[in-house]
Short mmCIF file of C-alpha atoms and ligand atoms in Angstrom, two decimals:
data_model
loop_
_atom_site.label_atom_id
_atom_site.label_comp_id
_atom_site.label_asym_id
_atom_site.label_seq_id
_atom_site.Cartn_x
_atom_site.Cartn_y
_atom_site.Cartn_z
CA MET A 1 19.65 -20.17 -59.11
CA ASN A 2 15.94 -20.71 -58.69
CA ALA A 3 13.58 -17.87 -59.47
CA LEU A 4 11.43 -16.52 -56.63
CA LEU A 5 8.36 -17.71 -58.52
CA GLN A 6 8.57 -20.55 -61.00
CA VAL A 7 5.43 -21.56 -62.92
CA ARG A 8 5.70 -24.61 -65.20
CA ASP A 9 3.18 -26.11 -67.63
CA LEU A 10 0.25 -24.81 -65.59
CA VAL A 11 -3.18 -26.14 -66.57
CA VAL A 12 -6.43 -25.01 -64.90
CA ARG A 13 -9.74 -26.51 -65.98
CA TYR A 14 -13.25 -25.27 -65.38
CA GLY A 15 -15.21 -28.38 -66.30
CA ALA A 16 -13.96 -29.61 -69.64
CA ARG A 17 -12.59 -26.20 -70.60
CA ARG A 18 -8.93 -25.27 -70.10
CA ALA A 19 -8.89 -21.67 -68.84
CA VAL A 20 -5.09 -21.93 -68.48
CA ASP A 21 -3.42 -24.32 -70.88
CA GLY A 22 0.29 -24.95 -70.37
CA VAL A 23 1.63 -21.67 -68.99
CA SER A 24 5.29 -21.38 -67.88
CA PHE A 25 7.12 -18.31 -66.60
CA ASP A 26 9.44 -17.07 -63.82
CA VAL A 27 9.52 -14.00 -61.63
CA ALA A 28 12.97 -13.35 -60.15
CA ALA A 29 13.43 -11.73 -56.76
CA GLY A 30 12.79 -8.00 -57.09
CA GLU A 31 11.65 -8.32 -60.70
CA THR A 32 8.38 -6.86 -62.02
CA VAL A 33 6.76 -9.03 -64.67
CA GLY A 34 3.66 -7.95 -66.54
CA LEU A 35 0.94 -10.33 -67.70
CA VAL A 36 -1.36 -8.82 -70.31
CA GLY A 37 -4.08 -10.08 -72.58
CA PRO A 38 -7.75 -9.59 -73.39
CA SER A 39 -10.56 -10.19 -70.94
CA GLY A 40 -11.22 -13.91 -70.45
CA CYS A 41 -7.78 -15.11 -71.60
CA GLY A 42 -6.99 -16.64 -68.20
CA LYS A 43 -5.00 -13.96 -66.35
CA SER A 44 -6.99 -14.03 -63.09
CA THR A 45 -7.10 -17.82 -63.17
CA THR A 46 -3.30 -17.84 -63.44
CA ALA A 47 -3.10 -15.43 -60.49
CA ALA A 48 -5.44 -17.63 -58.44
CA ALA A 49 -3.28 -20.68 -59.13
CA VAL A 50 -0.09 -18.80 -58.18
CA LEU A 51 -1.72 -17.70 -54.91
CA ARG A 52 -3.00 -21.24 -54.29
CA LEU A 53 -6.58 -19.99 -54.22
CA LEU A 54 -7.31 -22.90 -56.53
CA ARG A 55 -5.56 -26.14 -57.41
CA PRO A 56 -4.43 -26.57 -61.00
CA ALA A 57 -5.27 -29.70 -62.98
CA ALA A 58 -1.58 -30.02 -63.87
CA GLY A 59 1.72 -28.22 -63.66
CA SER A 60 3.91 -26.72 -61.00
CA VAL A 61 4.01 -23.47 -59.02
CA ARG A 62 7.15 -23.04 -56.95
CA PHE A 63 7.65 -20.17 -54.53
CA ASP A 64 11.25 -19.85 -53.37
CA GLY A 65 11.73 -23.49 -54.30
CA THR A 66 8.63 -24.82 -52.48
CA GLU A 67 5.96 -26.54 -54.56
CA LEU A 68 2.68 -24.80 -53.73
CA THR A 69 0.24 -26.93 -55.71
CA THR A 70 0.53 -29.90 -53.32
CA LEU A 71 1.49 -28.06 -50.13
CA GLY A 72 -0.41 -28.93 -46.94
CA ALA A 73 -2.50 -26.37 -45.08
CA SER A 74 -0.11 -25.57 -42.24
CA ALA A 75 2.97 -25.24 -44.47
CA LEU A 76 0.93 -23.03 -46.81
CA ARG A 77 -0.18 -20.84 -43.89
CA ALA A 78 3.46 -20.39 -42.88
CA LEU A 79 4.37 -19.25 -46.41
CA ARG A 80 1.37 -16.93 -46.97
CA PRO A 81 2.93 -13.81 -45.39
CA ARG A 82 5.65 -14.02 -48.04
CA PHE A 83 3.32 -13.66 -51.04
CA GLN A 84 0.46 -11.18 -51.01
CA THR A 85 -2.10 -9.83 -53.42
CA VAL A 86 -3.99 -6.67 -54.35
CA PHE A 87 -7.33 -7.02 -56.08
CA GLN A 88 -9.09 -5.00 -58.72
CA ASP A 89 -11.99 -3.58 -56.70
CA PRO A 90 -10.52 -1.81 -53.67
CA TYR A 91 -13.84 -1.46 -51.81
CA ALA A 92 -14.79 -5.10 -52.30
CA ALA A 93 -11.41 -6.10 -50.86
CA LEU A 94 -12.07 -4.15 -47.63
CA SER A 95 -14.56 -4.93 -44.88
CA PRO A 96 -17.16 -2.12 -44.94
CA ARG A 97 -17.49 -1.78 -41.16
CA ARG A 98 -13.86 -1.90 -40.03
CA ARG A 99 -11.53 1.05 -39.71
CA VAL A 100 -8.62 1.35 -42.11
CA ARG A 101 -6.03 0.86 -39.37
CA ASP A 102 -7.60 -2.45 -38.31
CA GLN A 103 -7.68 -3.70 -41.88
CA ILE A 104 -3.98 -2.94 -42.36
CA ALA A 105 -3.26 -4.59 -39.00
CA GLU A 106 -5.23 -7.70 -39.92
CA PRO A 107 -2.49 -9.62 -41.82
CA LEU A 108 -0.07 -8.84 -38.99
CA ARG A 109 -2.53 -10.23 -36.43
CA ILE A 110 -3.36 -13.29 -38.54
CA HIS A 111 0.29 -14.21 -38.93
CA GLY A 112 1.22 -13.50 -35.33
CA LEU A 113 3.29 -10.43 -36.21
CA TRP A 114 1.26 -7.94 -34.17
CA SER A 115 2.41 -6.44 -30.90
CA ARG A 116 0.85 -3.60 -28.97
CA ALA A 117 4.13 -1.66 -29.01
CA ASP A 118 5.20 -2.15 -32.63
CA GLY A 119 1.84 -2.66 -34.34
CA PRO A 120 0.36 0.87 -34.36
CA PRO A 121 3.59 2.60 -35.55
CA ARG A 122 3.93 -0.07 -38.26
CA VAL A 123 0.39 0.70 -39.48
CA ALA A 124 1.19 4.44 -39.53
CA GLU A 125 4.42 3.74 -41.43
CA LEU A 126 2.52 1.63 -43.99
CA LEU A 127 -0.06 4.38 -44.53
CA ASP A 128 2.73 6.88 -45.03
CA ARG A 129 4.53 4.44 -47.35
CA VAL A 130 1.55 4.36 -49.72
CA GLY A 131 1.16 8.14 -49.67
CA LEU A 132 -1.69 8.43 -47.16
CA ASP A 133 -1.92 10.61 -44.07
CA PRO A 134 -1.78 8.21 -41.09
CA ALA A 135 -4.85 10.04 -39.71
CA LEU A 136 -6.80 8.23 -42.44
CA GLY A 137 -6.40 5.10 -40.34
CA GLU A 138 -9.46 6.19 -38.34
CA ARG A 139 -11.75 6.14 -41.37
CA LEU A 140 -14.12 3.52 -42.69
CA PRO A 141 -13.76 2.36 -46.32
CA HIS A 142 -16.77 4.35 -47.56
CA GLU A 143 -15.06 7.51 -46.30
CA LEU A 144 -12.18 6.94 -48.76
CA SER A 145 -11.87 7.79 -52.45
CA GLY A 146 -11.24 4.91 -54.86
CA GLY A 147 -7.56 5.80 -55.10
CA GLN A 148 -7.22 6.03 -51.32
CA ALA A 149 -8.98 2.68 -50.88
CA GLN A 150 -6.60 1.03 -53.34
CA ARG A 151 -3.64 2.53 -51.47
CA VAL A 152 -5.03 0.93 -48.31
CA GLY A 153 -5.21 -2.38 -50.17
CA ILE A 154 -1.56 -1.99 -51.15
CA ALA A 155 -0.56 -1.04 -47.58
CA ARG A 156 -2.30 -4.16 -46.30
CA ALA A 157 -0.53 -6.31 -48.88
CA LEU A 158 2.83 -4.86 -47.80
CA ALA A 159 2.20 -5.29 -44.07
CA THR A 160 3.94 -8.68 -43.77
CA ARG A 161 6.93 -7.49 -45.87
CA PRO A 162 6.19 -9.96 -48.69
CA GLU A 163 8.79 -10.98 -51.26
CA LEU A 164 6.16 -11.40 -53.98
CA LEU A 165 3.11 -9.29 -54.84
CA VAL A 166 0.45 -10.48 -57.26
CA LEU A 167 -1.48 -7.48 -58.54
CA ASP A 168 -4.58 -8.40 -60.54
CA GLU A 169 -5.81 -5.35 -62.46
CA PRO A 170 -4.95 -3.04 -59.55
CA THR A 171 -5.87 0.12 -61.47
CA SER A 172 -8.66 -1.11 -63.72
CA ALA A 173 -11.54 -0.13 -61.41
CA LEU A 174 -10.09 3.33 -60.79
CA ASP A 175 -10.84 6.66 -62.32
CA PRO A 176 -8.28 7.43 -65.07
CA SER A 177 -7.28 10.56 -63.12
CA VAL A 178 -6.08 8.52 -60.12
CA ARG A 179 -4.64 5.60 -62.11
CA ALA A 180 -1.33 7.34 -62.81
CA GLY A 181 -0.82 8.06 -59.12
CA ILE A 182 -1.22 4.38 -58.25
CA LEU A 183 1.15 3.32 -61.06
CA ASN A 184 3.73 5.80 -59.81
CA LEU A 185 3.32 4.45 -56.29
CA LEU A 186 3.90 0.89 -57.54
CA MET A 187 7.07 1.95 -59.36
CA ASP A 188 8.28 3.78 -56.28
CA LEU A 189 7.65 0.70 -54.13
CA GLN A 190 9.65 -1.45 -56.55
CA ASP A 191 12.58 0.92 -56.33
CA THR A 192 12.53 1.20 -52.56
CA LEU A 193 11.33 -2.25 -51.42
CA GLY A 194 12.52 -4.42 -54.32
CA VAL A 195 9.54 -6.74 -53.98
CA GLY A 196 9.01 -9.22 -56.84
CA THR A 197 5.77 -8.44 -58.65
CA LEU A 198 3.41 -10.13 -61.07
CA PHE A 199 1.41 -7.24 -62.52
CA ILE A 200 -1.71 -8.39 -64.35
CA SER A 201 -3.67 -6.00 -66.54
CA HIS A 202 -5.49 -5.73 -69.83
CA ASP A 203 -3.95 -2.24 -70.10
CA ARG A 204 -0.77 -2.90 -72.08
CA ALA A 205 0.43 0.70 -71.85
CA ALA A 206 0.23 0.72 -68.05
CA VAL A 207 2.09 -2.59 -67.84
CA ARG A 208 4.82 -1.46 -70.24
CA HIS A 209 5.29 1.64 -68.11
CA VAL A 210 5.76 -0.28 -64.87
CA CYS A 211 7.31 -3.66 -65.76
CA ASP A 212 10.80 -4.99 -66.51
CA ARG A 213 9.31 -7.63 -68.80
CA VAL A 214 5.86 -8.29 -70.27
CA LEU A 215 4.19 -11.66 -71.00
CA THR A 216 1.21 -11.79 -73.32
CA MET A 217 -1.58 -14.29 -72.84
CA ARG A 218 -4.24 -15.38 -75.29
CA GLU A 219 -6.86 -18.10 -74.87
CA GLY A 220 -5.10 -19.69 -71.92
CA ARG A 221 -1.60 -19.69 -73.40
CA LEU A 222 1.38 -17.36 -73.42
CA THR A 223 2.23 -16.13 -76.88
CA ALA A 224 5.85 -16.22 -77.94
N1 ADP B 301 -15.03 -19.88 -61.54
C1 ADP B 301 -15.13 -20.08 -62.87
N2 ADP B 301 -15.92 -21.06 -63.38
C2 ADP B 301 -15.99 -21.29 -64.70
N3 ADP B 301 -15.35 -20.57 -65.63
C3 ADP B 301 -14.58 -19.56 -65.20
C4 ADP B 301 -14.43 -19.26 -63.80
N4 ADP B 301 -13.58 -18.20 -63.68
C5 ADP B 301 -13.22 -17.86 -64.93
N5 ADP B 301 -13.80 -18.66 -65.84
C6 ADP B 301 -13.61 -18.62 -67.29
O1 ADP B 301 -12.25 -18.90 -67.54
C7 ADP B 301 -11.73 -18.05 -68.56
C8 ADP B 301 -10.59 -17.22 -68.01
O2 ADP B 301 -11.10 -16.31 -67.03
P1 ADP B 301 -10.16 -15.30 -66.24
O3 ADP B 301 -9.00 -16.04 -65.73
O4 ADP B 301 -11.02 -14.60 -65.26
O5 ADP B 301 -9.69 -14.32 -67.41
P2 ADP B 301 -9.09 -12.82 -67.32
O6 ADP B 301 -8.68 -12.56 -65.93
O7 ADP B 301 -7.95 -12.85 -68.29
O8 ADP B 301 -10.17 -11.91 -67.80
C9 ADP B 301 -12.91 -17.21 -69.04
O9 ADP B 301 -13.47 -17.86 -70.15
C10 ADP B 301 -13.85 -17.24 -67.88
O10 ADP B 301 -15.18 -17.10 -68.30
MG1 MG B 302 -9.20 -11.00 -64.64
#
């Protein structure tokens, strides 16, 4: 059976330099795979290729059997709700002037999944799911703590009920005191939602704690 995510011989170049140089791995449905390695080794570039935010120079990225690297715009748009991402800096990922509830609603609206009857309760459910009081939906991002803002980012990523989450350093910008809470939330979400996850971090201990399996990257390659 095909893995949910299948990456084969991925190569990404910036100019003459290979930031990712022949990377292959799978993420099975419901599996949490860690990707660790030092700063600059190519982790975020790998994530960007998986999310089709860039086109690799070579190699294959298959999501549920569909080749993403060559996929046309409309087919890609149809698949996007099924794989979502959470970024490192929770404030940068949010629009400064829009209320939390509208930001969580945004992916539902974009993908035509919003309705006036079901939308607001779904947003409240998502806030509750990530451990936030639904009343926080009225706030603006600057009225949130870093940990709360990252929970909003996770709620937004979950809005479309994705099968795959790509988390790129989701705790690295956070205060150490709130990091553990976010890691516990991620583990809880895996248990309850069973969403496949690629968890990228330079923090090997955090990744070991959360992941079924850990891949190590160095200078653009996975080490054996
Ligand atoms: N947009 C870009 N243009 C040129 N070089 C880049 C770009 N993004 C990243 N790089 C370089 O590619 C390498 C891998 O970067 P990155 O994937 O961000 O690593 P990591 O996420 O592991 O820290 C680094 O040497 C970085 O400087
Ligand atoms: Mg990075």
